[in-house]
Amino acid sequence: MATIESVLHETRLFAPNDSFVSQANLLNEEACQALCREAEKDYLGFWGKLAQEHIQWHKPFTRVLDESNYPCFKWFDDGELNVSFNCLDRNLEANSDKIAIIFEADDGKVTRATYRDLHLQVCQFANGLRSLNIKKGDRLIIYMPMSIEAVVAMQACARIGAIHSVVFGGFSAKSLHERIVDTAAVAVITADEQRRGGKGIALKPVVDKAIEMGGGDSIKSVVIYKRTGQNIQWHNSRDVWWHDLVIDKSDYCEPEWVNAEHPLFILYTSGSTGKPKGIQHSSAGYLLGTMVSMKWIFDYKPTDIFWCTADVGWITGHSYVAYGPLAMGATQIVFEGVPTYPDAGRFWKIIQDHKITTFYTAPTAIRSLIKLGSELPREYDLSSLRLLGSVGEPINPEAWMWYYNVVGQSRCPIVDTWWQTETGCHMIAPVPGVRPLKPGSCTFPLPGIMAAIVDEAGHEVENGKGGLLVIKRPFPSLARTIWGNPERFRKTYFPDDLGGKYYLSGDSANCDLDGYFWIMGRIDDVLNISGHRLGTMEIESALVANHLVAEAAVVGKPHEIKGEVIVAFVVLKDACPQGEDAKKIAAELRNWVSKEIGPIAKPEEIRFGDNLPKTRSGKIMRRLLRAIARGEQITQDVSTLENPAILEQLKQSMA
Ligand code: PRX
């Protein structure tokens, strides 16, 4: 196959500062390299040792990895543990009075829960679930607002060995219904309403609608957390208030000791096409991944105040809200609201008020905060920050620079963490304080993660050339299957073309001459311009590097001679331009890209909009843009879009 060409060359380099280096968990390049060598030399010994060090086992394991039924591999599979015990009980001795969660509600009200409080709440709720006859292996849907209770619900499932599937609170009854049916769930845990941006958004009515769509008969109970007290319809046969369920329950719940491979949760990921996949994770391997990444990548310290802004409806909210921080005994923020309410300074105010040390968010949030008020962060005291993180999409170098200079005040390393719902935890990310950072690069694989870039026949490509990003060996935190569809799991992630052994991420990437990894976009989005295969990321980054541009997405449109031409959708920092203005700016941007990257990447067409179509987790939906660019009907499901109205505007727009 032709490799994918890399056209953007970033030369800025940011060495870690001395004060960070002197306190880093993985102190230096040597320590980091030693771990990588250890993993190379004795892969199983490496992971086995980490699993012994990090997890408190009820029954120790004797086998590290069973690969006999590839890709249905098993890690530590004769060991027994309980994930909730590992997150809560073991923190009781030393940390019982330590704050586990600082909850900040949409209206600013703050509630704190210590590890003792959280343990008590989880035990009582877990006992409540048992009283509803919910048992090990049963599936439960959690459809909750960001809250201490959402974390309690997840932990309580883990405590009794039930398998949760969290559905993001902004998803429709249809999405919820699909997940109820696919998991044959026995219960839904929800709230009457959630509060976001000063408004109440109903949850319980959506649950009722989903159950009543047919096929939802497996649901025997709906547990409702009273968040706002809004009137709801009551179904005697299945509804129970959370507060009634826990009222007479014992404050201790014996954990269900489960096998290391027991499914901890199922989380649906939509991918770009097809039916959502129920990604199923294990207990021990997953927990281990979240813990080592907290330590190595977030450089976790007991004095940290950690804030991951992701909703628990996404994998990031599972690994770095509900499990990883608790397993490490951390203090973390759980935030109910949105970055723009009551004003665009909300994130910065939270950082200031709670003295956040570690702030982890998504490029989409960073780009919109740049657009909303580049000067705003300077009005707040952000001096408590010591580490910044990014996840979910490639962070364009210019957004990286803003994050670094304005938010981190040129003091905080940025960990650009590449990973996926399927991988469970960070895969490629800088160990902060070790190597210099390059804006826009997620740098190097974690010790023990054998990432590589290959062509379509599975051969590794030379540095500097782009290709398919794969991971060559299974690792503990990798998903075990697609719920109910192991064959789809094998075909999607371990395709025969690559020999059936490599985990195929679905992303394109390149490794530069210094060995730094750069994510180039999804393989499905690769453009083919006059025989040159180009990833989306680099062209978009070139556009975002222009001082007028806030966000950009590029797609291909068929062209008789060139194969494809590039159509760019652009959001400016200022208002969406019209008429002659739009034409002038479009011409300027076309020339800009041509100068920055080369004439090959010059967009044929530029369209302006107030925003881009995004998923609820903030990813740009390029397949919809592709349909618009080609003048095709949009036949795909757009119900999971954050902002469906934007499609009409983009259809009309043309510079
Ligand atoms: O394309 C990559 C992008 O997000 C995809 C995974 O999405 P999801 O399963 O929703 O998980 C998101 C949270 C881990 C990847 O295949 N992606 C994620 N992080 C990065 C990224 N692309 C570039 N750089 C990243 N840091």
XYZ file of C-alpha atoms in Angstrom, residues 103-104 144-150 194 196 227 308-313 317 321 333-337:
25
model
C -18.693 17.808 43.774
C -19.481 21.167 42.239
C -27.211 9.734 35.432
C -26.004 13.304 35.640
C -22.435 13.985 36.739
C -22.750 13.509 40.489
C -21.283 11.699 43.455
C -24.224 9.319 43.045
C -23.178 8.386 39.498
C -30.018 16.826 35.487
C -26.724 21.895 32.960
C -31.682 15.516 41.952
C -10.849 15.235 34.589
C -13.712 17.121 32.947
C -15.112 14.093 31.071
C -18.620 12.864 31.726
C -18.916 9.380 33.253
C -20.818 8.466 30.084
C -15.015 9.424 32.794
C -13.196 9.750 37.295
C -13.476 17.185 41.294
C -16.745 16.017 39.798
C -18.452 18.856 37.960
C -22.077 18.814 36.945
C -22.213 21.826 34.657
